Every structure is written in C-alpha cells, then in structure tokens.
C-alpha cells in the first residue's frame, strides 16, 4: 500500500484500532472474572474438605471426596492468572512510530493489538478450561461428601 493510499484509510484504521483496544479491555476484564471465580472455588473446596474432615463419614466415599476436593483445589489454583496478559509495549511503539504518519502508526498498532489478543485468547481459553474442571471436581466432591456423611447415619 502506498503512503497516499494509507493516508486515505486513516478513518478506517482508527475505527479498527478503537475496536481492538475495546476487545483487549473486555478480554482482560473476562480474565479478572475467571480469577475471582477461581479464588471462590478454591476457598469453597478447602472449606468443604475441612467440614468433611470434622465429620465421622464412610471412609471410602470420604477418601474419594477428598481426592475430588484436591483436584478442584489444584485446577482452581492453576486457573489463577499466573502470567500477565500481553499488551502493546508503549516504549517500542513510541520509539518506532512516533515520527511517522498517523496511518502508519495505526497500522502497526492494530497489528500489535491483534498479536496480543491472539496470544491472550489461548491463555484465556486454557484458564477457563481449568476452572470448569475445578468446578466439576468440586461438584463431585460435594456429592461424595453428602453420600459419605449419609452412609454413616
């Protein structure tokens, strides 16, 4: 694309950049929600395990429930944001494109945001799967705990 063609696309590039910035913000917010849910789930699993430990329960079912709580705890902790989301690095962007035209800067900014979004999307999907596994294990643990307590009368 020639510089003149690029300059004619400034409005479109600006629109695309604004949308990409908003998508990155929504992605980060969604990641924060996964963190919050994971923390609550881990806390609930730990509390449920402590409750079961304080009861006289059928040994095999209680052991299975403790195993499920351990899985829920482990996957819940692994769902926490261990690595920060990737974002556009401000200093290199400024140094490289600060003296170029708005259109050139917008093209490179959009490209950097797309790369960041794609990298974050993989990380986000993995964390969400871990949270779902943790939730399933917690649910199984609760069912087994109830059965273990009820079996002892």
Backbone as ProteinMPNN parsed JSONL, in Angstrom:
{"seq_chain_A": "XXXXXXXXXXXXXXXXXXXXXXXXXXXXXXXXXXXXXXXXXXXXXXXXXXXXXXXXXXXXXXXXXXXXXXXXXXXXXXXXXXXXXXXXXXXXXXXXXXXXXXXXXXXXXXXXXXXXXXXXXXXXXXXXXXXXXXXXXXXXXXXXXXXXXXXXX", "coords_chain_A": {"N_chain_A": [[0.84, -1.168, 0.0], [0.598, 2.177, -0.858], [1.943, 5.269, 0.514], [0.049, 7.351, 0.123], [-2.34, 5.942, -0.306], [-2.525, 4.717, 2.132], [-2.882, 6.928, 3.827], [-5.446, 7.672, 3.08], [-6.901, 5.8, 4.317], [-7.061, 6.341, 6.995], [-9.281, 6.909, 8.717], [-10.652, 4.457, 8.72], [-8.655, 2.791, 9.758], [-8.401, 3.948, 12.279], [-10.906, 3.363, 13.371], [-10.768, 0.544, 13.418], [-8.596, 0.219, 15.215], [-9.687, 1.323, 17.558], [-11.726, -0.522, 18.07], [-10.201, -2.849, 18.454], [-8.77, -2.129, 20.754], [-10.869, -1.95, 22.576], [-11.695, -4.623, 22.566], [-9.449, -5.908, 23.677], [-9.581, -4.802, 26.233], [-12.02, -5.881, 27.142], [-11.33, -8.567, 27.116], [-9.349, -8.657, 29.096], [-10.906, -7.965, 31.301], [-12.643, -10.136, 31.409], [-10.804, -12.121, 32.044], [-10.157, -11.313, 34.629], [-12.54, -11.884, 35.881], [-12.555, -14.668, 35.738], [-10.425, -15.169, 37.463], [-11.52, -14.273, 39.908], [-13.69, -16.059, 40.231], [-12.277, -18.446, 40.366], [-10.792, -18.136, 42.72], [-12.852, -18.081, 44.621], [-13.896, -20.642, 44.242], [-11.716, -22.284, 44.949], [-11.471, -21.582, 47.646], [-13.95, -22.496, 48.577], [-13.707, -25.251, 48.084], [-11.626, -25.914, 49.843], [-12.835, -25.293, 52.288], [-15.01, -27.074, 52.267], [-13.649, -29.503, 52.336], [-12.456, -29.338, 54.852], [-14.744, -29.323, 56.429], [-15.773, -31.885, 55.898], [-13.685, -33.372, 56.95], [-14.055, -32.965, 59.634], [-16.178, -34.499, 60.316], [-17.681, -37.669, 61.098], [-17.406, -39.957, 58.752], [-18.228, -42.27, 56.09], [-15.517, -44.2, 55.128], [-14.398, -44.862, 52.499], [-15.944, -43.394, 50.626], [-15.524, -40.843, 51.693], [-12.764, -40.619, 51.328], [-12.655, -40.606, 48.51], [-14.063, -38.241, 48.09], [-12.302, -36.392, 49.271], [-10.204, -36.661, 47.473], [-11.425, -35.618, 45.157], [-11.826, -33.003, 46.037], [-9.172, -32.217, 46.25], [-8.377, -32.262, 43.568], [-10.099, -30.274, 42.598], [-9.122, -28.081, 44.034], [-6.448, -27.956, 43.104], [-6.738, -27.555, 40.259], [-8.212, -25.231, 40.371], [-6.434, -23.388, 41.542], [-4.537, -23.378, 39.518], [-5.929, -22.067, 37.603], [-5.781, -19.432, 38.227], [-4.553, -16.242, 37.278], [-1.508, -16.618, 36.165], [0.454, -15.637, 34.492], [0.81, -12.37, 33.225], [-1.511, -10.718, 31.075], [-0.746, -10.223, 27.668], [0.152, -7.146, 26.229], [0.301, -4.168, 24.222], [3.536, -2.919, 23.896], [4.504, 0.115, 25.149], [6.882, 1.807, 24.938], [8.614, 0.793, 22.768], [6.757, 1.095, 20.687], [6.3, 3.845, 20.657], [8.926, 4.775, 20.165], [9.458, 3.701, 17.621], [7.343, 4.537, 15.95], [6.589, 7.114, 16.527], [7.334, 9.318, 15.002], [6.258, 8.931, 12.586], [3.63, 8.883, 10.082], [0.142, 9.229, 11.004], [-1.448, 7.224, 9.92], [0.44, 5.17, 9.339], [1.329, 4.592, 11.909], [-1.069, 3.707, 13.041], [-1.564, 1.362, 11.577], [0.537, -0.315, 12.444], [0.042, -0.345, 15.176], [-2.476, -1.572, 15.251], [-1.762, -4.094, 14.273], [-0.031, -4.984, 16.31], [-1.851, -5.104, 18.429], [-3.622, -7.098, 17.545], [-1.923, -9.345, 17.58], [-1.381, -9.457, 20.33], [-3.962, -9.921, 21.331], [-4.536, -12.452, 20.232], [-2.569, -14.056, 21.442], [-3.308, -13.762, 24.115], [-5.858, -14.886, 23.998], [-5.463, -17.654, 23.718], [-4.29, -18.261, 26.184], [-6.347, -17.453, 27.878], [-8.43, -19.221, 27.194], [-7.359, -21.658, 28.043], [-7.179, -21.23, 30.805], [-9.897, -20.952, 31.408], [-10.834, -23.533, 30.847], [-9.489, -24.967, 32.827], [-10.787, -23.911, 35.059], [-13.409, -24.886, 34.694], [-12.957, -27.659, 34.944], [-12.159, -27.708, 37.588], [-14.53, -26.857, 38.818], [-16.238, -28.997, 38.168], [-14.955, -31.077, 39.551], [-15.226, -30.143, 42.169], [-18.014, -30.238, 42.435], [-18.44, -33.009, 42.203], [-17.01, -33.801, 44.481], [-18.611, -32.657, 46.502], [-20.991, -34.116, 46.2], [-20.065, -36.711, 46.782], [-19.245, -36.232, 49.421], [-21.654, -35.717, 50.754], [-22.881, -38.205, 50.375], [-21.046, -39.806, 51.798], [-21.367, -38.861, 54.404], [-24.082, -39.334, 54.88], [-24.171, -42.113, 54.667], [-23.093, -42.975, 57.045], [-25.007, -42.517, 58.809]], "CA_chain_A": [[0.0, 0.0, 0.0], [1.408, 3.398, -0.944], [1.642, 6.215, 1.601], [-1.198, 8.078, -0.158], [-3.449, 5.021, -0.059], [-2.565, 4.531, 3.582], [-3.466, 8.138, 4.416], [-6.896, 7.692, 2.813], [-7.517, 4.784, 5.171], [-6.873, 6.718, 8.402], [-10.531, 6.755, 9.486], [-10.9, 3.029, 8.882], [-7.647, 2.291, 10.685], [-8.755, 4.459, 13.597], [-12.055, 2.563, 13.802], [-10.262, -0.795, 13.741], [-7.807, 0.315, 16.435], [-10.585, 1.533, 18.693], [-12.384, -1.798, 18.344], [-9.211, -3.754, 19.021], [-8.5, -1.687, 22.126], [-12.025, -2.347, 23.379], [-11.67, -6.086, 22.692], [-8.412, -6.233, 24.658], [-10.093, -4.433, 27.556], [-13.025, -6.882, 27.521], [-10.606, -9.801, 27.367], [-8.716, -8.527, 30.415], [-11.982, -7.99, 32.298], [-13.085, -11.523, 31.491], [-9.768, -12.824, 32.794], [-10.314, -10.962, 36.047], [-13.701, -12.624, 36.39], [-12.125, -16.054, 35.952], [-9.627, -15.145, 38.695], [-12.429, -14.155, 41.05], [-14.417, -17.323, 40.362], [-11.323, -19.482, 40.773], [-10.477, -17.915, 44.138], [-14.019, -18.52, 45.388], [-13.991, -22.087, 44.119], [-10.638, -22.859, 45.767], [-11.86, -21.389, 49.046], [-15.076, -23.384, 48.887], [-13.183, -26.622, 48.126], [-10.87, -26.058, 51.092], [-13.792, -25.288, 53.391], [-15.77, -28.322, 52.206], [-12.755, -30.574, 52.784], [-12.331, -29.201, 56.305], [-16.019, -29.749, 57.013], [-15.833, -33.343, 55.818], [-12.68, -33.925, 57.884], [-14.545, -32.834, 61.013], [-17.327, -35.402, 60.467], [-17.448, -39.106, 61.015], [-18.005, -40.314, 57.464], [-17.844, -43.553, 55.491], [-14.116, -43.973, 54.765], [-14.099, -44.918, 51.067], [-16.567, -42.227, 49.987], [-14.834, -39.65, 52.185], [-11.48, -40.578, 50.632], [-12.918, -40.156, 47.136], [-14.439, -36.827, 48.166], [-11.064, -35.63, 49.496], [-9.495, -36.661, 46.195], [-12.105, -34.66, 44.275], [-11.519, -31.653, 46.536], [-7.776, -31.92, 45.905], [-8.373, -31.935, 42.137], [-10.742, -28.963, 42.47], [-8.187, -27.089, 44.555], [-5.303, -27.85, 42.201], [-7.11, -26.913, 38.999], [-8.637, -23.866, 40.68], [-5.232, -22.569, 41.71], [-3.878, -23.235, 38.211], [-6.732, -21.155, 36.782], [-5.417, -18.042, 38.547], [-3.687, -15.617, 36.272], [-0.109, -16.784, 36.544], [1.197, -14.701, 33.647], [0.004, -11.211, 32.859], [-1.927, -10.662, 29.68], [0.152, -9.476, 26.778], [-0.387, -5.883, 25.742], [1.227, -3.435, 23.366], [4.619, -2.292, 24.648], [4.452, 1.531, 24.776], [8.152, 2.437, 24.562], [8.997, 0.477, 21.384], [5.774, 1.67, 19.762], [6.586, 5.285, 20.571], [10.227, 4.992, 19.521], [9.436, 3.332, 16.207], [6.289, 5.142, 15.127], [6.276, 8.456, 16.996], [7.612, 10.342, 13.978], [5.653, 8.528, 11.316], [2.264, 9.398, 9.897], [-0.892, 8.609, 11.824], [-1.853, 5.993, 9.251], [1.47, 4.15, 9.554], [1.294, 4.219, 13.317], [-2.292, 2.936, 13.276], [-1.382, 0.019, 11.008], [1.411, -1.088, 13.326], [-0.65, -0.504, 16.454], [-3.504, -2.602, 15.046], [-1.061, -5.366, 14.155], [0.448, -5.359, 17.647], [-3.017, -5.46, 19.245], [-4.116, -8.392, 17.082], [-0.994, -10.349, 18.112], [-1.609, -9.543, 21.775], [-5.269, -10.547, 21.545], [-4.432, -13.872, 19.907], [-1.789, -14.714, 22.499], [-4.138, -13.758, 25.316], [-7.009, -15.767, 23.8], [-5.021, -19.017, 24.033], [-4.096, -18.316, 27.629], [-7.669, -17.307, 28.483], [-9.161, -20.463, 26.967], [-6.756, -22.667, 28.909], [-7.586, -20.924, 32.183], [-11.328, -21.24, 31.527], [-10.969, -24.998, 30.914], [-9.068, -25.378, 34.173], [-11.837, -23.535, 36.0], [-14.519, -25.829, 34.522], [-12.535, -28.926, 35.538], [-12.199, -27.49, 39.026], [-15.938, -26.825, 39.215], [-16.757, -30.365, 38.079], [-14.375, -31.839, 40.657], [-15.865, -29.674, 43.403], [-19.372, -30.785, 42.447], [-18.3, -34.43, 42.524], [-16.613, -33.873, 45.879], [-19.774, -32.37, 47.355], [-21.903, -35.27, 46.12], [-19.432, -37.786, 47.54], [-19.265, -35.869, 50.841], [-23.014, -35.949, 51.257], [-23.069, -39.656, 50.435], [-20.212, -40.342, 52.88], [-21.953, -38.488, 55.696], [-25.38, -40.007, 54.988], [-23.91, -43.549, 54.833], [-22.754, -43.284, 58.447], [-26.229, -42.347, 59.575]], "C_chain_A": [[0.894, 1.243, 0.0], [1.063, 4.323, 0.221], [0.343, 6.991, 1.37], [-2.414, 7.198, 0.105], [-3.634, 4.808, 1.439], [-3.223, 5.729, 4.264], [-4.973, 8.201, 4.195], [-7.649, 6.706, 3.716], [-7.453, 5.131, 6.662], [-8.143, 6.506, 9.224], [-10.839, 5.287, 9.739], [-9.922, 2.423, 9.876], [-7.94, 2.733, 12.117], [-9.92, 3.649, 14.181], [-11.603, 1.166, 14.234], [-9.463, -0.772, 15.044], [-8.665, 0.51, 17.671], [-11.293, 0.234, 19.07], [-11.411, -2.801, 18.969], [-8.871, -3.39, 20.467], [-9.637, -2.106, 23.054], [-12.049, -3.862, 23.596], [-10.613, -6.523, 23.71], [-8.868, -5.908, 26.076], [-11.129, -5.451, 28.04], [-12.36, -8.219, 27.854], [-9.96, -9.77, 28.753], [-9.766, -8.585, 31.528], [-12.499, -9.415, 32.492], [-12.081, -12.373, 32.266], [-9.841, -12.542, 34.287], [-11.491, -11.703, 36.669], [-13.358, -14.087, 36.623], [-11.303, -16.137, 37.236], [-10.528, -15.131, 39.922], [-13.176, -15.463, 41.288], [-13.492, -18.427, 40.85], [-10.981, -19.348, 42.259], [-11.633, -18.401, 45.012], [-14.132, -20.047, 45.378], [-12.94, -22.786, 44.981], [-10.982, -22.734, 47.254], [-12.987, -22.313, 49.464], [-14.597, -24.826, 48.997], [-12.423, -26.865, 49.43], [-11.81, -26.128, 52.295], [-14.585, -26.589, 53.434], [-14.915, -29.493, 52.691], [-12.585, -30.52, 54.304], [-13.61, -29.652, 57.007], [-16.108, -31.27, 57.026], [-14.849, -33.977, 56.809], [-13.169, -33.883, 59.327], [-15.732, -33.753, 61.296], [-16.866, -36.855, 60.468], [-18.185, -39.575, 59.76], [-17.486, -41.663, 57.004], [-16.492, -43.363, 54.809], [-13.858, -43.931, 53.258], [-14.677, -43.701, 50.361], [-15.892, -40.934, 50.428], [-13.472, -39.509, 51.501], [-11.63, -40.11, 49.19], [-13.283, -38.671, 47.101], [-13.197, -35.953, 48.388], [-10.232, -35.557, 48.217], [-10.103, -35.655, 45.22], [-11.831, -33.223, 44.724], [-10.086, -31.252, 46.195], [-7.662, -31.545, 44.428], [-8.979, -30.548, 41.928], [-9.799, -27.854, 42.936], [-7.039, -26.869, 43.576], [-5.639, -27.145, 40.891], [-7.588, -25.48, 39.226], [-7.464, -22.929, 40.834], [-4.552, -22.351, 40.361], [-4.664, -22.329, 37.276], [-6.44, -19.692, 37.105], [-4.515, -17.504, 37.454], [-2.244, -15.691, 36.745], [0.749, -15.788, 35.773], [0.264, -13.551, 33.27], [-0.374, -11.295, 31.384], [-0.943, -9.818, 28.888], [-0.577, -8.216, 26.322], [0.68, -5.217, 24.88], [2.266, -2.754, 24.246], [4.712, -0.821, 24.235], [5.771, 2.132, 24.292], [8.579, 2.067, 23.143], [8.028, 1.078, 20.359], [6.05, 3.162, 19.57], [7.885, 5.549, 19.816], [10.179, 4.723, 18.018], [8.483, 4.179, 15.366], [5.904, 6.558, 15.543], [6.466, 9.542, 15.945], [7.035, 9.966, 12.614], [4.244, 9.092, 11.217], [1.283, 8.637, 10.779], [-1.3, 7.267, 11.215], [-0.84, 4.87, 9.472], [1.457, 3.662, 11.004], [0.07, 3.357, 13.62], [-2.176, 1.52, 12.733], [-0.552, -0.847, 11.956], [0.769, -1.313, 14.702], [-1.718, -1.584, 16.341], [-2.861, -3.985, 14.978], [-0.592, -5.866, 15.519], [-0.719, -5.784, 18.544], [-3.597, -6.811, 18.831], [-3.232, -9.514, 17.637], [-1.222, -10.545, 19.616], [-2.921, -10.265, 22.067], [-5.189, -12.053, 21.3], [-3.648, -14.638, 20.964], [-2.618, -14.812, 23.772], [-5.3, -14.736, 25.196], [-6.644, -17.208, 24.129], [-4.902, -19.213, 25.539], [-5.455, -18.292, 28.353], [-8.472, -18.611, 28.355], [-8.658, -21.575, 27.884], [-7.182, -22.46, 30.361], [-9.056, -21.239, 32.412], [-11.563, -22.747, 31.623], [-10.579, -25.513, 32.297], [-10.134, -25.056, 35.197], [-13.008, -24.51, 35.906], [-14.174, -27.19, 35.121], [-12.611, -28.824, 37.061], [-13.631, -27.495, 39.542], [-16.541, -28.225, 39.193], [-16.234, -31.213, 39.237], [-14.992, -31.423, 41.989], [-17.271, -30.246, 43.521], [-19.354, -32.265, 42.82], [-17.928, -34.607, 43.991], [-17.777, -33.624, 46.832], [-20.76, -33.538, 47.366], [-21.342, -36.431, 46.932], [-19.429, -37.498, 49.043], [-20.632, -36.132, 51.452], [-23.266, -37.445, 51.398], [-22.28, -40.268, 51.589], [-20.804, -40.047, 54.246], [-23.271, -39.225, 55.921], [-25.188, -41.499, 55.248], [-23.598, -43.922, 56.279], [-23.94, -43.085, 59.362], [-26.1, -41.199, 60.476]], "O_chain_A": [[1.841, 1.331, 0.782], [0.01, 4.177, 0.842], [-0.389, 7.261, 2.323], [-3.405, 7.656, 0.673], [-4.756, 4.729, 1.939], [-4.031, 5.558, 5.178], [-5.699, 8.73, 5.036], [-8.87, 6.776, 3.854], [-7.764, 4.286, 7.502], [-8.072, 5.969, 10.329], [-11.241, 4.913, 10.841], [-10.311, 1.634, 10.737], [-7.744, 1.964, 13.059], [-9.904, 3.296, 15.361], [-12.008, 0.67, 15.285], [-9.636, -1.651, 15.888], [-8.393, -0.078, 18.717], [-11.443, -0.075, 20.252], [-11.766, -3.515, 19.906], [-8.705, -4.276, 21.306], [-9.403, -2.559, 24.175], [-12.385, -4.329, 24.685], [-10.866, -7.418, 24.516], [-8.575, -6.652, 27.012], [-11.121, -5.839, 29.208], [-12.789, -8.917, 28.773], [-10.022, -10.752, 29.492], [-9.531, -9.188, 32.576], [-12.758, -9.84, 33.618], [-12.467, -13.24, 33.05], [-9.613, -13.431, 35.107], [-11.446, -12.099, 37.834], [-13.818, -14.685, 37.596], [-11.468, -17.076, 38.015], [-10.315, -15.893, 40.865], [-13.28, -15.921, 42.426], [-13.894, -19.256, 41.667], [-10.892, -20.35, 42.969], [-11.412, -19.06, 46.028], [-14.433, -20.659, 46.403], [-13.243, -23.765, 45.662], [-10.801, -23.68, 48.021], [-12.982, -22.851, 50.572], [-15.023, -25.553, 49.895], [-12.571, -27.921, 50.046], [-11.604, -26.928, 53.208], [-14.809, -27.147, 54.508], [-15.415, -30.378, 53.385], [-12.575, -31.56, 54.963], [-13.555, -30.289, 58.059], [-16.472, -31.871, 58.037], [-15.153, -34.996, 57.429], [-12.735, -34.688, 60.152], [-16.237, -33.773, 62.418], [-15.821, -37.208, 59.921], [-19.415, -39.588, 59.711], [-16.447, -42.138, 57.462], [-16.339, -42.453, 53.994], [-13.157, -43.035, 52.789], [-13.983, -43.046, 49.583], [-15.708, -40.025, 49.618], [-13.073, -38.403, 51.137], [-10.828, -39.312, 48.704], [-12.868, -37.939, 46.203], [-13.057, -34.9, 47.766], [-9.631, -34.527, 47.913], [-9.38, -34.928, 44.539], [-11.629, -32.336, 43.895], [-9.816, -30.091, 45.889], [-6.933, -30.618, 44.076], [-8.441, -29.74, 41.172], [-9.698, -26.809, 42.294], [-6.699, -25.73, 43.256], [-4.917, -26.246, 40.461], [-7.392, -24.615, 38.372], [-7.482, -21.808, 40.323], [-4.047, -21.262, 40.09], [-4.132, -21.869, 36.266], [-6.814, -18.804, 36.337], [-3.801, -18.258, 36.792], [-1.817, -14.928, 37.611], [1.658, -15.173, 36.331], [-0.926, -13.753, 33.03], [0.349, -11.865, 30.567], [-0.39, -8.835, 29.382], [-1.78, -8.238, 26.065], [1.824, -5.669, 24.828], [1.922, -2.091, 25.224], [4.976, -0.539, 23.066], [5.776, 2.895, 23.326], [8.887, 2.97, 22.365], [8.446, 1.517, 19.288], [6.031, 3.667, 18.448], [7.95, 6.42, 18.949], [10.797, 5.446, 17.237], [8.776, 4.499, 14.214], [4.985, 7.14, 14.967], [5.811, 10.583, 16.007], [7.308, 10.628, 11.613], [3.737, 9.702, 12.159], [1.573, 7.533, 11.24], [-1.476, 6.285, 11.936], [-1.227, 3.738, 9.761], [1.562, 2.465, 11.273], [0.164, 2.386, 14.371], [-2.644, 0.575, 13.368], [-0.915, -1.991, 12.231], [0.95, -2.369, 15.308], [-1.852, -2.42, 17.234], [-3.37, -4.938, 15.568], [-0.744, -7.046, 15.837], [-0.585, -6.721, 19.331], [-4.019, -7.588, 19.688], [-3.747, -10.525, 18.113], [-1.251, -11.675, 20.103], [-2.981, -11.12, 22.95], [-5.722, -12.838, 22.085], [-4.027, -15.748, 21.337], [-2.619, -15.851, 24.432], [-5.689, -15.354, 26.187], [-7.435, -17.916, 24.754], [-5.362, -20.215, 26.087], [-5.669, -19.027, 29.318], [-9.116, -19.042, 29.312], [-9.451, -22.341, 28.433], [-7.509, -23.42, 31.058], [-9.43, -21.733, 33.475], [-12.407, -23.189, 32.403], [-11.246, -26.379, 32.864], [-10.367, -25.843, 36.115], [-13.548, -24.921, 36.933], [-15.03, -27.813, 35.75], [-13.072, -29.746, 37.732], [-13.912, -28.075, 40.591], [-17.278, -28.596, 40.106], [-16.988, -31.98, 39.836], [-15.251, -32.271, 42.844], [-17.671, -30.691, 44.596], [-20.147, -32.718, 43.645], [-18.478, -35.475, 44.669], [-17.909, -34.304, 47.849], [-21.295, -33.901, 48.414], [-22.074, -37.066, 47.691], [-19.593, -38.414, 49.849], [-20.743, -36.703, 52.537], [-23.797, -37.901, 52.41], [-22.785, -41.15, 52.284], [-20.751, -40.886, 55.145], [-23.544, -39.688, 57.029], [-25.974, -42.094, 55.985], [-23.818, -45.062, 56.688], [-23.895, -43.435, 60.541], [-27.034, -40.885, 61.214]]}, "name": "protein", "num_of_chains": 1, "seq": "XXXXXXXXXXXXXXXXXXXXXXXXXXXXXXXXXXXXXXXXXXXXXXXXXXXXXXXXXXXXXXXXXXXXXXXXXXXXXXXXXXXXXXXXXXXXXXXXXXXXXXXXXXXXXXXXXXXXXXXXXXXXXXXXXXXXXXXXXXXXXXXXXXXXXXXXX"}
